[in-house]
Amino acid sequence: DVMGAVKRKIFSTDKSSDEYLEVNACGIEYINKTDRGSDRPDGRSDYHIIYVEKGVCNLFWKGEWQKVPAGGIVLFRPRETQKYYYLREDNSVSHYVHFTGRGCEAILKRLGIWELRVFDMGKSRSFEETSEKMVREFAMRKPMYMDWCTAYLYQLLNIVARKYALRRGNVSKKGESRINDACKKIYENIPTKKRIE
């Protein structure tokens, strides 16, 4: 039906943009009632990030199925095949962002995550909180909401990039936690300068 096809086209979030960086869609899915997934042989025209907060994402990658656990990141480039699913019994929680823009490639390269596809960065409360803020902003659509969403997206990419850089530098999740604890103690114990009167 032609009208149905036109309506689907109009309301699709799959688009490219001349903006430098733009969020097409974002959300948090709670998969506990029905199995859910996607099978896009030709992918989408935008970039797509998945972060598994809880449960597991079953991903078809490099010719085989693999499990992406909680704390896992998947980054699809435009037109890459996307094939993954969640089972309701795993009670998974998944964050997703679709984004586009002429600056995407340059940003991902500058952050050192251009080659990243599947990455176990570990559970990240900062990622989850930033994602929640972005999803809320996108849903409420207040003035300048797209600019806020872009700012949150840039934060998310930086969180992933920092974790990726640490893992590539052979810093384990446990090591990262110890470093963070040490830095926090140092920061909290820096004496504050007294105001000169």
PDB file of N, CA, C and O in Angstrom, residues 53-97:
ATOM      1  N   GLU A  53      22.845  -2.632  29.737  1.00  0.00           N
ATOM      2  CA  GLU A  53      22.918  -2.308  31.171  1.00  0.00           C
ATOM      3  C   GLU A  53      22.752  -3.570  32.020  1.00  0.00           C
ATOM      4  O   GLU A  53      23.388  -3.731  33.046  1.00  0.00           O
ATOM      5  N   LYS A  54      21.868  -4.459  31.559  1.00  0.00           N
ATOM      6  CA  LYS A  54      21.543  -5.665  32.333  1.00  0.00           C
ATOM      7  C   LYS A  54      21.185  -6.773  31.357  1.00  0.00           C
ATOM      8  O   LYS A  54      20.649  -6.502  30.284  1.00  0.00           O
ATOM      9  N   GLY A  55      21.474  -8.001  31.733  1.00  0.00           N
ATOM     10  CA  GLY A  55      21.124  -9.135  30.877  1.00  0.00           C
ATOM     11  C   GLY A  55      22.173  -9.379  29.808  1.00  0.00           C
ATOM     12  O   GLY A  55      23.372  -9.236  30.048  1.00  0.00           O
ATOM     13  N   VAL A  56      21.699  -9.726  28.607  1.00  0.00           N
ATOM     14  CA  VAL A  56      22.630 -10.078  27.530  1.00  0.00           C
ATOM     15  C   VAL A  56      22.019  -9.770  26.167  1.00  0.00           C
ATOM     16  O   VAL A  56      20.818  -9.931  25.966  1.00  0.00           O
ATOM     17  N   CYS A  57      22.852  -9.307  25.258  1.00  0.00           N
ATOM     18  CA  CYS A  57      22.450  -9.099  23.870  1.00  0.00           C
ATOM     19  C   CYS A  57      23.108 -10.200  23.043  1.00  0.00           C
ATOM     20  O   CYS A  57      24.328 -10.393  23.109  1.00  0.00           O
ATOM     21  N   ASN A  58      22.319 -10.936  22.291  1.00  0.00           N
ATOM     22  CA  ASN A  58      22.834 -11.986  21.408  1.00  0.00           C
ATOM     23  C   ASN A  58      23.090 -11.361  20.042  1.00  0.00           C
ATOM     24  O   ASN A  58      22.154 -10.948  19.359  1.00  0.00           O
ATOM     25  N   LEU A  59      24.358 -11.283  19.682  1.00  0.00           N
ATOM     26  CA  LEU A  59      24.770 -10.536  18.497  1.00  0.00           C
ATOM     27  C   LEU A  59      25.402 -11.460  17.466  1.00  0.00           C
ATOM     28  O   LEU A  59      26.265 -12.276  17.796  1.00  0.00           O
ATOM     29  N   PHE A  60      24.965 -11.320  16.208  1.00  0.00           N
ATOM     30  CA  PHE A  60      25.604 -12.054  15.118  1.00  0.00           C
ATOM     31  C   PHE A  60      26.699 -11.162  14.560  1.00  0.00           C
ATOM     32  O   PHE A  60      26.441 -10.121  13.983  1.00  0.00           O
ATOM     33  N   TRP A  61      27.945 -11.580  14.764  1.00  0.00           N
ATOM     34  CA  TRP A  61      29.079 -10.754  14.380  1.00  0.00           C
ATOM     35  C   TRP A  61      30.210 -11.617  13.850  1.00  0.00           C
ATOM     36  O   TRP A  61      30.556 -12.617  14.443  1.00  0.00           O
ATOM     37  N   LYS A  62      30.766 -11.230  12.724  1.00  0.00           N
ATOM     38  CA  LYS A  62      31.862 -11.961  12.083  1.00  0.00           C
ATOM     39  C   LYS A  62      31.500 -13.422  11.843  1.00  0.00           C
ATOM     40  O   LYS A  62      32.285 -14.331  12.104  1.00  0.00           O
ATOM     41  N   GLY A  63      30.266 -13.641  11.376  1.00  0.00           N
ATOM     42  CA  GLY A  63      29.845 -14.968  10.965  1.00  0.00           C
ATOM     43  C   GLY A  63      29.416 -15.905  12.065  1.00  0.00           C
ATOM     44  O   GLY A  63      29.164 -17.081  11.814  1.00  0.00           O
ATOM     45  N   GLU A  64      29.310 -15.402  13.310  1.00  0.00           N
ATOM     46  CA  GLU A  64      28.869 -16.288  14.395  1.00  0.00           C
ATOM     47  C   GLU A  64      28.122 -15.512  15.469  1.00  0.00           C
ATOM     48  O   GLU A  64      28.264 -14.295  15.591  1.00  0.00           O
ATOM     49  N   TRP A  65      27.327 -16.245  16.244  1.00  0.00           N
ATOM     50  CA  TRP A  65      26.587 -15.628  17.332  1.00  0.00           C
ATOM     51  C   TRP A  65      27.481 -15.502  18.554  1.00  0.00           C
ATOM     52  O   TRP A  65      28.239 -16.407  18.874  1.00  0.00           O
ATOM     53  N   GLN A  66      27.401 -14.356  19.208  1.00  0.00           N
ATOM     54  CA  GLN A  66      28.139 -14.172  20.455  1.00  0.00           C
ATOM     55  C   GLN A  66      27.269 -13.415  21.442  1.00  0.00           C
ATOM     56  O   GLN A  66      26.338 -12.709  21.051  1.00  0.00           O
ATOM     57  N   LYS A  67      27.574 -13.570  22.726  1.00  0.00           N
ATOM     58  CA  LYS A  67      26.805 -12.911  23.774  1.00  0.00           C
ATOM     59  C   LYS A  67      27.538 -11.656  24.223  1.00  0.00           C
ATOM     60  O   LYS A  67      28.712 -11.714  24.564  1.00  0.00           O
ATOM     61  N   VAL A  68      26.831 -10.539  24.203  1.00  0.00           N
ATOM     62  CA  VAL A  68      27.378  -9.273  24.711  1.00  0.00           C
ATOM     63  C   VAL A  68      26.774  -9.091  26.101  1.00  0.00           C
ATOM     64  O   VAL A  68      25.570  -8.891  26.244  1.00  0.00           O
ATOM     65  N   PRO A  69      27.605  -9.169  27.145  1.00  0.00           N
ATOM     66  CA  PRO A  69      27.081  -9.124  28.513  1.00  0.00           C
ATOM     67  C   PRO A  69      26.798  -7.703  28.994  1.00  0.00           C
ATOM     68  O   PRO A  69      27.063  -6.722  28.295  1.00  0.00           O
ATOM     69  N   ALA A  70      26.287  -7.592  30.213  1.00  0.00           N
ATOM     70  CA  ALA A  70      26.079  -6.280  30.826  1.00  0.00           C
ATOM     71  C   ALA A  70      27.401  -5.527  30.839  1.00  0.00           C
ATOM     72  O   ALA A  70      28.444  -6.087  31.178  1.00  0.00           O
ATOM     73  N   GLY A  71      27.344  -4.270  30.441  1.00  0.00           N
ATOM     74  CA  GLY A  71      28.563  -3.472  30.319  1.00  0.00           C
ATOM     75  C   GLY A  71      29.140  -3.500  28.920  1.00  0.00           C
ATOM     76  O   GLY A  71      30.129  -2.825  28.640  1.00  0.00           O
ATOM     77  N   GLY A  72      28.509  -4.259  28.035  1.00  0.00           N
ATOM     78  CA  GLY A  72      28.990  -4.370  26.659  1.00  0.00           C
ATOM     79  C   GLY A  72      28.482  -3.243  25.777  1.00  0.00           C
ATOM     80  O   GLY A  72      27.378  -2.742  25.969  1.00  0.00           O
ATOM     81  N   ILE A  73      29.322  -2.863  24.823  1.00  0.00           N
ATOM     82  CA  ILE A  73      28.995  -1.820  23.847  1.00  0.00           C
ATOM     83  C   ILE A  73      29.059  -2.430  22.457  1.00  0.00           C
ATOM     84  O   ILE A  73      29.966  -3.209  22.157  1.00  0.00           O
ATOM     85  N   VAL A  74      28.114  -2.074  21.596  1.00  0.00           N
ATOM     86  CA  VAL A  74      28.159  -2.433  20.182  1.00  0.00           C
ATOM     87  C   VAL A  74      28.017  -1.128  19.396  1.00  0.00           C
ATOM     88  O   VAL A  74      27.143  -0.316  19.701  1.00  0.00           O
ATOM     89  N   LEU A  75      28.883  -0.929  18.413  1.00  0.00           N
ATOM     90  CA  LEU A  75      28.802   0.264  17.565  1.00  0.00           C
ATOM     91  C   LEU A  75      28.699  -0.172  16.111  1.00  0.00           C
ATOM     92  O   LEU A  75      29.619  -0.781  15.568  1.00  0.00           O
ATOM     93  N   PHE A  76      27.571   0.126  15.499  1.00  0.00           N
ATOM     94  CA  PHE A  76      27.366  -0.168  14.079  1.00  0.00           C
ATOM     95  C   PHE A  76      27.623   1.098  13.263  1.00  0.00           C
ATOM     96  O   PHE A  76      27.150   2.177  13.618  1.00  0.00           O
ATOM     97  N   ARG A  77      28.340   0.934  12.164  1.00  0.00           N
ATOM     98  CA  ARG A  77      28.509   2.028  11.217  1.00  0.00           C
ATOM     99  C   ARG A  77      27.346   2.017  10.229  1.00  0.00           C
ATOM    100  O   ARG A  77      26.637   1.020  10.104  1.00  0.00           O
ATOM    101  N   PRO A  78      27.190   3.111   9.474  1.00  0.00           N
ATOM    102  CA  PRO A  78      26.124   3.130   8.465  1.00  0.00           C
ATOM    103  C   PRO A  78      26.268   1.980   7.465  1.00  0.00           C
ATOM    104  O   PRO A  78      27.366   1.637   7.047  1.00  0.00           O
ATOM    105  N   ARG A  79      25.152   1.380   7.143  1.00  0.00           N
ATOM    106  CA  ARG A  79      25.025   0.303   6.156  1.00  0.00           C
ATOM    107  C   ARG A  79      25.678  -1.009   6.559  1.00  0.00           C
ATOM    108  O   ARG A  79      25.819  -1.913   5.747  1.00  0.00           O
ATOM    109  N   GLU A  80      26.075  -1.140   7.829  1.00  0.00           N
ATOM    110  CA  GLU A  80      26.571  -2.433   8.307  1.00  0.00           C
ATOM    111  C   GLU A  80      25.382  -3.298   8.713  1.00  0.00           C
ATOM    112  O   GLU A  80      24.414  -2.795   9.297  1.00  0.00           O
ATOM    113  N   THR A  81      25.463  -4.584   8.433  1.00  0.00           N
ATOM    114  CA  THR A  81      24.411  -5.518   8.838  1.00  0.00           C
ATOM    115  C   THR A  81      24.219  -5.459  10.347  1.00  0.00           C
ATOM    116  O   THR A  81      25.192  -5.445  11.102  1.00  0.00           O
ATOM    117  N   GLN A  82      22.967  -5.414  10.768  1.00  0.00           N
ATOM    118  CA  GLN A  82      22.643  -5.406  12.197  1.00  0.00           C
ATOM    119  C   GLN A  82      21.730  -6.590  12.486  1.00  0.00           C
ATOM    120  O   GLN A  82      20.587  -6.626  12.038  1.00  0.00           O
ATOM    121  N   LYS A  83      22.262  -7.529  13.233  1.00  0.00           N
ATOM    122  CA  LYS A  83      21.488  -8.733  13.544  1.00  0.00           C
ATOM    123  C   LYS A  83      21.728  -9.081  15.012  1.00  0.00           C
ATOM    124  O   LYS A  83      22.841  -9.462  15.386  1.00  0.00           O
ATOM    125  N   TYR A  84      20.703  -8.896  15.828  1.00  0.00           N
ATOM    126  CA  TYR A  84      20.837  -9.170  17.260  1.00  0.00           C
ATOM    127  C   TYR A  84      19.455  -9.388  17.866  1.00  0.00           C
ATOM    128  O   TYR A  84      18.437  -9.004  17.295  1.00  0.00           O
ATOM    129  N   TYR A  85      19.429 -10.041  19.052  1.00  0.00           N
ATOM    130  CA  TYR A  85      18.151 -10.238  19.727  1.00  0.00           C
ATOM    131  C   TYR A  85      18.364 -10.356  21.236  1.00  0.00           C
ATOM    132  O   TYR A  85      19.477 -10.649  21.703  1.00  0.00           O
ATOM    133  N   TYR A  86      17.286 -10.112  21.962  1.00  0.00           N
ATOM    134  CA  TYR A  86      17.249 -10.274  23.415  1.00  0.00           C
ATOM    135  C   TYR A  86      16.140 -11.269  23.747  1.00  0.00           C
ATOM    136  O   TYR A  86      15.074 -11.229  23.138  1.00  0.00           O
ATOM    137  N   LEU A  87      16.388 -12.130  24.724  1.00  0.00           N
ATOM    138  CA  LEU A  87      15.366 -13.064  25.189  1.00  0.00           C
ATOM    139  C   LEU A  87      14.713 -12.508  26.445  1.00  0.00           C
ATOM    140  O   LEU A  87      15.397 -11.987  27.330  1.00  0.00           O
ATOM    141  N   ARG A  88      13.392 -12.624  26.524  1.00  0.00           N
ATOM    142  CA  ARG A  88      12.679 -12.022  27.654  1.00  0.00           C
ATOM    143  C   ARG A  88      13.126 -12.611  28.993  1.00  0.00           C
ATOM    144  O   ARG A  88      13.143 -11.910  30.001  1.00  0.00           O
ATOM    145  N   GLU A  89      13.519 -13.906  29.001  1.00  0.00           N
ATOM    146  CA  GLU A  89      13.898 -14.507  30.281  1.00  0.00           C
ATOM    147  C   GLU A  89      15.208 -13.952  30.847  1.00  0.00           C
ATOM    148  O   GLU A  89      15.511 -14.133  32.022  1.00  0.00           O
ATOM    149  N   ASP A  90      15.977 -13.239  30.008  1.00  0.00           N
ATOM    150  CA  ASP A  90      17.221 -12.632  30.496  1.00  0.00           C
ATOM    151  C   ASP A  90      16.974 -11.292  31.193  1.00  0.00           C
ATOM    152  O   ASP A  90      17.891 -10.734  31.797  1.00  0.00           O
ATOM    153  N   ASN A  91      15.721 -10.781  31.105  1.00  0.00           N
ATOM    154  CA  ASN A  91      15.382  -9.499  31.737  1.00  0.00           C
ATOM    155  C   ASN A  91      16.394  -8.404  31.402  1.00  0.00           C
ATOM    156  O   ASN A  91      16.884  -7.689  32.281  1.00  0.00           O
ATOM    157  N   SER A  92      16.711  -8.281  30.136  1.00  0.00           N
ATOM    158  CA  SER A  92      17.740  -7.333  29.710  1.00  0.00           C
ATOM    159  C   SER A  92      17.233  -5.891  29.720  1.00  0.00           C
ATOM    160  O   SER A  92      16.048  -5.626  29.554  1.00  0.00           O
ATOM    161  N   VAL A  93      18.176  -4.988  29.951  1.00  0.00           N
ATOM    162  CA  VAL A  93      17.923  -3.547  29.812  1.00  0.00           C
ATOM    163  C   VAL A  93      18.964  -3.035  28.824  1.00  0.00           C
ATOM    164  O   VAL A  93      20.165  -3.245  29.008  1.00  0.00           O
ATOM    165  N   SER A  94      18.500  -2.407  27.766  1.00  0.00           N
ATOM    166  CA  SER A  94      19.386  -1.979  26.690  1.00  0.00           C
ATOM    167  C   SER A  94      19.189  -0.500  26.375  1.00  0.00           C
ATOM    168  O   SER A  94      18.068  -0.043  26.189  1.00  0.00           O
ATOM    169  N   HIS A  95      20.301   0.241  26.325  1.00  0.00           N
ATOM    170  CA  HIS A  95      20.282   1.649  25.909  1.00  0.00           C
ATOM    171  C   HIS A  95      20.694   1.691  24.440  1.00  0.00           C
ATOM    172  O   HIS A  95      21.621   0.979  24.038  1.00  0.00           O
ATOM    173  N   TYR A  96      20.037   2.547  23.659  1.00  0.00           N
ATOM    174  CA  TYR A  96      20.443   2.672  22.254  1.00  0.00           C
ATOM    175  C   TYR A  96      20.429   4.133  21.818  1.00  0.00           C
ATOM    176  O   TYR A  96      19.674   4.951  22.356  1.00  0.00           O
ATOM    177  N   VAL A  97      21.302   4.445  20.869  1.00  0.00           N
ATOM    178  CA  VAL A  97      21.341   5.770  20.257  1.00  0.00           C
ATOM    179  C   VAL A  97      21.585   5.599  18.765  1.00  0.00           C
ATOM    180  O   VAL A  97      22.490   4.859  18.368  1.00  0.00           O
TER     181      VAL A  97
END
